Amino acid sequence: MITKLPIPTTEGVFTAHYSQHGLAKLDFPTAKSGIGKPENEAAAASAQIRRWHRLTAGALNAAIAGRAPRVLPPLDLSSGTEFQRRVWSALRRIASGRTRSYAEVAGEVGSPRATRAVGGACGANPIPVLVPCHRVLAANHTLGGFSGGLNWKRKLLAREGIAVR
DNA sequence: TAACATTCCGCGC
DNA sequence: GCGCGGAATGTTA
């Protein structure tokens, strides 16, 4: 069972998806996000999920403000493949304000030539911002791509003080 | 099998 | 040196 809850930020309203294992997905603001669905899922949320949600909201707002989140809720990454989960945990080890290239990440997960596959895994990342897929740049320090829109990637990097070409 | 959020090498300017 | 075209490469649906 999945519970969806909104998170207001200075950049718009994100939507968090919780499974019984933790935060499973985070959506960028859309034009229609903001007002909940007819069914009031917030009311049905367990005490535990509400607690996770508070952590998520705090971490997300901190990250958007350019500060490293102090605590994160448990993440439910069970939707990913083995390879994707390796990539995502490698991403979480990148310190705020630092960057990696797709090739470097590929090396860290044990498949040095899977650079392009790393790009795919980043694109499949269900929890942007908190799992810092935006800190991965191309080898020549250009932006590369970003599923949620390159503007987001630029903005997030700027908040962390990272300059890109 | 085709599609990629890459990278590397070679060419022409 | 810069820009562009094309091939190699691992993973996924």
PDB file of C-alpha atoms (C1' of nucleotides) in Angstrom:
ATOM      1  CA  MET A   1       0.000   0.000   0.000  1.00  0.00           C
ATOM      2  CA  ILE A   2       1.236   3.437  -0.943  1.00  0.00           C
ATOM      3  CA  THR A   3       0.507   6.696   0.833  1.00  0.00           C
ATOM      4  CA  LYS A   4       1.001  10.002  -0.979  1.00  0.00           C
ATOM      5  CA  LEU A   5       1.604  13.221   0.912  1.00  0.00           C
ATOM      6  CA  PRO A   6       2.439  16.739  -0.319  1.00  0.00           C
ATOM      7  CA  ILE A   7       5.545  18.664   0.732  1.00  0.00           C
ATOM      8  CA  PRO A   8       5.493  22.433   0.280  1.00  0.00           C
ATOM      9  CA  THR A   9       8.858  24.032  -0.516  1.00  0.00           C
ATOM     10  CA  THR A  10      10.038  27.364  -1.808  1.00  0.00           C
ATOM     11  CA  GLU A  11      10.279  25.749  -5.240  1.00  0.00           C
ATOM     12  CA  GLY A  12       6.802  24.279  -5.320  1.00  0.00           C
ATOM     13  CA  VAL A  13       4.890  21.357  -3.887  1.00  0.00           C
ATOM     14  CA  PHE A  14       6.646  17.993  -4.082  1.00  0.00           C
ATOM     15  CA  THR A  15       4.785  14.734  -3.608  1.00  0.00           C
ATOM     16  CA  ALA A  16       6.187  11.972  -1.403  1.00  0.00           C
ATOM     17  CA  HIS A  17       5.139   8.315  -1.802  1.00  0.00           C
ATOM     18  CA  TYR A  18       5.502   6.014   1.191  1.00  0.00           C
ATOM     19  CA  SER A  19       5.391   2.253   1.287  1.00  0.00           C
ATOM     20  CA  GLN A  20       5.447   0.284   4.501  1.00  0.00           C
ATOM     21  CA  HIS A  21       9.244   0.216   4.258  1.00  0.00           C
ATOM     22  CA  GLY A  22       9.858   3.936   3.958  1.00  0.00           C
ATOM     23  CA  LEU A  23      10.021   6.697   1.394  1.00  0.00           C
ATOM     24  CA  ALA A  24       9.602   5.006  -1.989  1.00  0.00           C
ATOM     25  CA  LYS A  25       9.314   7.914  -4.421  1.00  0.00           C
ATOM     26  CA  LEU A  26       9.504  11.665  -4.617  1.00  0.00           C
ATOM     27  CA  ASP A  27       7.904  13.716  -7.399  1.00  0.00           C
ATOM     28  CA  PHE A  28       8.860  17.162  -8.583  1.00  0.00           C
ATOM     29  CA  PRO A  29       6.117  19.770  -8.443  1.00  0.00           C
ATOM     30  CA  THR A  30       3.618  19.626 -11.266  1.00  0.00           C
ATOM     31  CA  ALA A  31       1.096  22.200 -12.281  1.00  0.00           C
ATOM     32  CA  LYS A  32      -1.666  20.228 -10.635  1.00  0.00           C
ATOM     33  CA  SER A  33       0.122  19.160  -7.452  1.00  0.00           C
ATOM     34  CA  GLY A  34      -0.866  21.014  -4.341  1.00  0.00           C
ATOM     35  CA  ILE A  35      -4.422  20.151  -3.521  1.00  0.00           C
ATOM     36  CA  GLY A  36      -4.835  16.545  -2.532  1.00  0.00           C
ATOM     37  CA  LYS A  37      -6.967  13.942  -4.158  1.00  0.00           C
ATOM     38  CA  PRO A  38     -10.583  13.349  -3.178  1.00  0.00           C
ATOM     39  CA  GLU A  39      -9.589  10.538  -0.860  1.00  0.00           C
ATOM     40  CA  ASN A  40      -7.838  12.016   2.115  1.00  0.00           C
ATOM     41  CA  GLU A  41      -4.789   9.793   2.393  1.00  0.00           C
ATOM     42  CA  ALA A  42      -3.137  12.010   4.949  1.00  0.00           C
ATOM     43  CA  ALA A  43      -5.789  11.120   7.474  1.00  0.00           C
ATOM     44  CA  ALA A  44      -5.268   7.436   6.806  1.00  0.00           C
ATOM     45  CA  ALA A  45      -1.509   7.692   7.251  1.00  0.00           C
ATOM     46  CA  SER A  46      -0.118   5.788  10.194  1.00  0.00           C
ATOM     47  CA  ALA A  47       1.773   7.532  12.949  1.00  0.00           C
ATOM     48  CA  GLN A  48       4.970   6.078  11.590  1.00  0.00           C
ATOM     49  CA  ILE A  49       4.402   7.432   8.118  1.00  0.00           C
ATOM     50  CA  ARG A  50       3.608  10.860   9.496  1.00  0.00           C
ATOM     51  CA  ARG A  51       6.901  10.719  11.363  1.00  0.00           C
ATOM     52  CA  TRP A  52       8.778   9.724   8.204  1.00  0.00           C
ATOM     53  CA  HIS A  53       7.008  12.515   6.373  1.00  0.00           C
ATOM     54  CA  ARG A  54       8.246  15.087   8.846  1.00  0.00           C
ATOM     55  CA  LEU A  55      11.833  13.875   8.268  1.00  0.00           C
ATOM     56  CA  THR A  56      11.364  13.933   4.513  1.00  0.00           C
ATOM     57  CA  ALA A  57       9.947  17.443   4.521  1.00  0.00           C
ATOM     58  CA  GLY A  58      12.789  18.708   6.677  1.00  0.00           C
ATOM     59  CA  ALA A  59      15.459  17.000   4.587  1.00  0.00           C
ATOM     60  CA  LEU A  60      13.968  18.188   1.312  1.00  0.00           C
ATOM     61  CA  ASN A  61      13.737  21.789   2.386  1.00  0.00           C
ATOM     62  CA  ALA A  62      17.276  21.678   3.735  1.00  0.00           C
ATOM     63  CA  ALA A  63      18.589  20.220   0.479  1.00  0.00           C
ATOM     64  CA  ILE A  64      16.794  22.825  -1.599  1.00  0.00           C
ATOM     65  CA  ALA A  65      18.263  25.538   0.598  1.00  0.00           C
ATOM     66  CA  GLY A  66      21.716  24.138  -0.117  1.00  0.00           C
ATOM     67  CA  ARG A  67      22.323  22.553   3.280  1.00  0.00           C
ATOM     68  CA  ALA A  68      23.076  18.862   3.734  1.00  0.00           C
ATOM     69  CA  PRO A  69      20.082  17.159   5.409  1.00  0.00           C
ATOM     70  CA  ARG A  70      20.853  16.058   8.954  1.00  0.00           C
ATOM     71  CA  VAL A  71      18.583  13.052   8.927  1.00  0.00           C
ATOM     72  CA  LEU A  72      16.708  11.129   6.257  1.00  0.00           C
ATOM     73  CA  PRO A  73      13.693   8.859   6.526  1.00  0.00           C
ATOM     74  CA  PRO A  74      14.255   5.193   5.637  1.00  0.00           C
ATOM     75  CA  LEU A  75      14.286   4.808   1.852  1.00  0.00           C
ATOM     76  CA  ASP A  76      12.433   2.014   0.083  1.00  0.00           C
ATOM     77  CA  LEU A  77      14.530   1.303  -2.992  1.00  0.00           C
ATOM     78  CA  SER A  78      13.048  -2.116  -3.625  1.00  0.00           C
ATOM     79  CA  SER A  79      11.686  -1.014  -6.988  1.00  0.00           C
ATOM     80  CA  GLY A  80      15.164  -0.850  -8.504  1.00  0.00           C
ATOM     81  CA  THR A  81      17.335  -3.562  -9.996  1.00  0.00           C
ATOM     82  CA  GLU A  82      20.513  -4.758  -8.333  1.00  0.00           C
ATOM     83  CA  PHE A  83      22.644  -2.508 -10.507  1.00  0.00           C
ATOM     84  CA  GLN A  84      20.455   0.525  -9.926  1.00  0.00           C
ATOM     85  CA  ARG A  85      20.567   0.105  -6.177  1.00  0.00           C
ATOM     86  CA  ARG A  86      24.365  -0.040  -6.305  1.00  0.00           C
ATOM     87  CA  VAL A  87      24.414   3.189  -8.273  1.00  0.00           C
ATOM     88  CA  TRP A  88      21.975   4.906  -5.936  1.00  0.00           C
ATOM     89  CA  SER A  89      23.962   4.026  -2.832  1.00  0.00           C
ATOM     90  CA  ALA A  90      27.087   5.303  -4.540  1.00  0.00           C
ATOM     91  CA  LEU A  91      25.274   8.564  -5.216  1.00  0.00           C
ATOM     92  CA  ARG A  92      24.372   8.919  -1.568  1.00  0.00           C
ATOM     93  CA  ARG A  93      28.073   8.829  -0.682  1.00  0.00           C
ATOM     94  CA  ILE A  94      28.793  11.957  -2.723  1.00  0.00           C
ATOM     95  CA  ALA A  95      29.240  14.801  -0.260  1.00  0.00           C
ATOM     96  CA  SER A  96      27.249  17.988  -0.671  1.00  0.00           C
ATOM     97  CA  GLY A  97      29.117  20.435  -2.848  1.00  0.00           C
ATOM     98  CA  ARG A  98      31.093  17.681  -4.590  1.00  0.00           C
ATOM     99  CA  THR A  99      30.470  16.112  -7.989  1.00  0.00           C
ATOM    100  CA  ARG A 100      31.288  12.906  -9.846  1.00  0.00           C
ATOM    101  CA  SER A 101      31.319  11.975 -13.502  1.00  0.00           C
ATOM    102  CA  TYR A 102      29.231   9.131 -14.853  1.00  0.00           C
ATOM    103  CA  ALA A 103      32.454   7.233 -15.492  1.00  0.00           C
ATOM    104  CA  GLU A 104      33.623   7.647 -11.879  1.00  0.00           C
ATOM    105  CA  VAL A 105      30.331   6.365 -10.538  1.00  0.00           C
ATOM    106  CA  ALA A 106      30.540   3.421 -12.934  1.00  0.00           C
ATOM    107  CA  GLY A 107      33.965   2.567 -11.545  1.00  0.00           C
ATOM    108  CA  GLU A 108      32.718   2.713  -7.970  1.00  0.00           C
ATOM    109  CA  VAL A 109      29.947   0.220  -8.572  1.00  0.00           C
ATOM    110  CA  GLY A 110      32.331  -2.223 -10.214  1.00  0.00           C
ATOM    111  CA  SER A 111      31.453  -1.771 -13.885  1.00  0.00           C
ATOM    112  CA  PRO A 112      33.921   0.821 -15.189  1.00  0.00           C
ATOM    113  CA  ARG A 113      32.539   0.676 -18.706  1.00  0.00           C
ATOM    114  CA  ALA A 114      28.896   0.952 -17.750  1.00  0.00           C
ATOM    115  CA  THR A 115      28.991   4.722 -17.933  1.00  0.00           C
ATOM    116  CA  ARG A 116      25.924   4.945 -20.047  1.00  0.00           C
ATOM    117  CA  ALA A 117      24.061   2.518 -17.871  1.00  0.00           C
ATOM    118  CA  VAL A 118      24.834   4.766 -14.914  1.00  0.00           C
ATOM    119  CA  GLY A 119      23.029   7.526 -16.740  1.00  0.00           C
ATOM    120  CA  GLY A 120      20.082   5.211 -17.091  1.00  0.00           C
ATOM    121  CA  ALA A 121      20.131   4.362 -13.407  1.00  0.00           C
ATOM    122  CA  CYS A 122      20.231   8.035 -12.492  1.00  0.00           C
ATOM    123  CA  GLY A 123      17.233   8.642 -14.690  1.00  0.00           C
ATOM    124  CA  ALA A 124      15.395   5.818 -12.967  1.00  0.00           C
ATOM    125  CA  ASN A 125      16.149   7.250  -9.537  1.00  0.00           C
ATOM    126  CA  PRO A 126      12.795   7.460  -7.733  1.00  0.00           C
ATOM    127  CA  ILE A 127      13.986   9.942  -5.108  1.00  0.00           C
ATOM    128  CA  PRO A 128      15.625  12.955  -6.758  1.00  0.00           C
ATOM    129  CA  VAL A 129      17.300  15.624  -4.607  1.00  0.00           C
ATOM    130  CA  LEU A 130      17.566  13.353  -1.551  1.00  0.00           C
ATOM    131  CA  VAL A 131      19.423  10.785  -3.645  1.00  0.00           C
ATOM    132  CA  PRO A 132      21.689  13.355  -5.296  1.00  0.00           C
ATOM    133  CA  CYS A 133      21.500  12.343  -8.922  1.00  0.00           C
ATOM    134  CA  HIS A 134      22.100  15.989  -9.795  1.00  0.00           C
ATOM    135  CA  ARG A 135      25.688  15.809  -8.537  1.00  0.00           C
ATOM    136  CA  VAL A 136      26.657  13.592 -11.461  1.00  0.00           C
ATOM    137  CA  LEU A 137      28.124  15.522 -14.379  1.00  0.00           C
ATOM    138  CA  ALA A 138      29.637  14.478 -17.699  1.00  0.00           C
ATOM    139  CA  ALA A 139      33.385  13.911 -17.808  1.00  0.00           C
ATOM    140  CA  ASN A 140      34.095  17.397 -19.194  1.00  0.00           C
ATOM    141  CA  HIS A 141      32.123  19.045 -16.379  1.00  0.00           C
ATOM    142  CA  THR A 142      29.115  19.864 -18.489  1.00  0.00           C
ATOM    143  CA  LEU A 143      25.615  19.195 -17.260  1.00  0.00           C
ATOM    144  CA  GLY A 144      24.742  16.022 -19.099  1.00  0.00           C
ATOM    145  CA  GLY A 145      21.048  15.367 -18.713  1.00  0.00           C
ATOM    146  CA  PHE A 146      18.321  15.255 -16.108  1.00  0.00           C
ATOM    147  CA  SER A 147      14.914  13.615 -16.302  1.00  0.00           C
ATOM    148  CA  GLY A 148      13.170  16.222 -14.201  1.00  0.00           C
ATOM    149  CA  GLY A 149      14.463  18.993 -16.454  1.00  0.00           C
ATOM    150  CA  LEU A 150      17.906  20.525 -16.658  1.00  0.00           C
ATOM    151  CA  ASN A 151      16.692  23.658 -14.883  1.00  0.00           C
ATOM    152  CA  TRP A 152      16.321  21.686 -11.684  1.00  0.00           C
ATOM    153  CA  LYS A 153      19.804  20.271 -11.999  1.00  0.00           C
ATOM    154  CA  ARG A 154      21.252  23.724 -12.571  1.00  0.00           C
ATOM    155  CA  LYS A 155      19.352  25.195  -9.651  1.00  0.00           C
ATOM    156  CA  LEU A 156      20.245  22.455  -7.195  1.00  0.00           C
ATOM    157  CA  LEU A 157      23.916  22.634  -8.124  1.00  0.00           C
ATOM    158  CA  ALA A 158      23.913  26.405  -7.785  1.00  0.00           C
ATOM    159  CA  ARG A 159      22.435  26.101  -4.280  1.00  0.00           C
ATOM    160  CA  GLU A 160      25.380  23.898  -3.321  1.00  0.00           C
ATOM    161  CA  GLY A 161      27.872  26.337  -4.743  1.00  0.00           C
ATOM    162  CA  ILE A 162      28.871  24.187  -7.705  1.00  0.00           C
ATOM    163  CA  ALA A 163      29.704  25.998 -10.933  1.00  0.00           C
ATOM    164  CA  VAL A 164      29.127  24.326 -14.274  1.00  0.00           C
ATOM    165  CA  ARG A 165      29.867  25.237 -17.829  1.00  0.00           C
TER     166      ARG A 165
ATOM    167  C1'  DT B   1      16.306  -5.790 -30.010  1.00  0.00           C
ATOM    168  C1'  DA B   2      16.412  -0.868 -29.514  1.00  0.00           C
ATOM    169  C1'  DA B   3      17.158   2.880 -26.627  1.00  0.00           C
ATOM    170  C1'  DC B   4      19.871   5.699 -23.522  1.00  0.00           C
ATOM    171  C1'  DA B   5      21.144  11.673 -18.430  1.00  0.00           C
ATOM    172  C1'  DT B   6      28.483   8.725 -21.887  1.00  0.00           C
ATOM    173  C1'  DT B   7      33.010   8.608 -23.478  1.00  0.00           C
ATOM    174  C1'  DC B   8      36.793   8.458 -26.578  1.00  0.00           C
ATOM    175  C1'  DC B   9      39.139   9.040 -30.929  1.00  0.00           C
ATOM    176  C1'  DG B  10      39.877  11.159 -35.452  1.00  0.00           C
ATOM    177  C1'  DC B  11      39.089  14.555 -38.723  1.00  0.00           C
ATOM    178  C1'  DG B  12      38.626  19.352 -40.670  1.00  0.00           C
ATOM    179  C1'  DC B  13      38.952  23.911 -39.713  1.00  0.00           C
TER     180       DC B  13
ATOM    181  C1'  DG C   1      42.167  24.144 -29.869  1.00  0.00           C
ATOM    182  C1'  DC C   2      37.157  23.473 -30.865  1.00  0.00           C
ATOM    183  C1'  DG C   3      33.231  21.172 -32.867  1.00  0.00           C
ATOM    184  C1'  DC C   4      31.251  17.337 -34.924  1.00  0.00           C
ATOM    185  C1'  DG C   5      30.436  12.446 -36.355  1.00  0.00           C
ATOM    186  C1'  DG C   6      30.626   7.830 -35.182  1.00  0.00           C
ATOM    187  C1'  DA C   7      31.797   3.615 -32.689  1.00  0.00           C
ATOM    188  C1'  DA C   8      32.155   0.991 -28.319  1.00  0.00           C
ATOM    189  C1'  DT C   9      29.931  -0.193 -24.233  1.00  0.00           C
ATOM    190  C1'  DG C  10      26.513  -2.088 -20.016  1.00  0.00           C
ATOM    191  C1'  DT C  11      21.897  -2.211 -18.547  1.00  0.00           C
ATOM    192  C1'  DT C  12      16.958  -2.073 -19.163  1.00  0.00           C
ATOM    193  C1'  DA C  13      12.041  -2.793 -20.770  1.00  0.00           C
TER     194       DA C  13
END
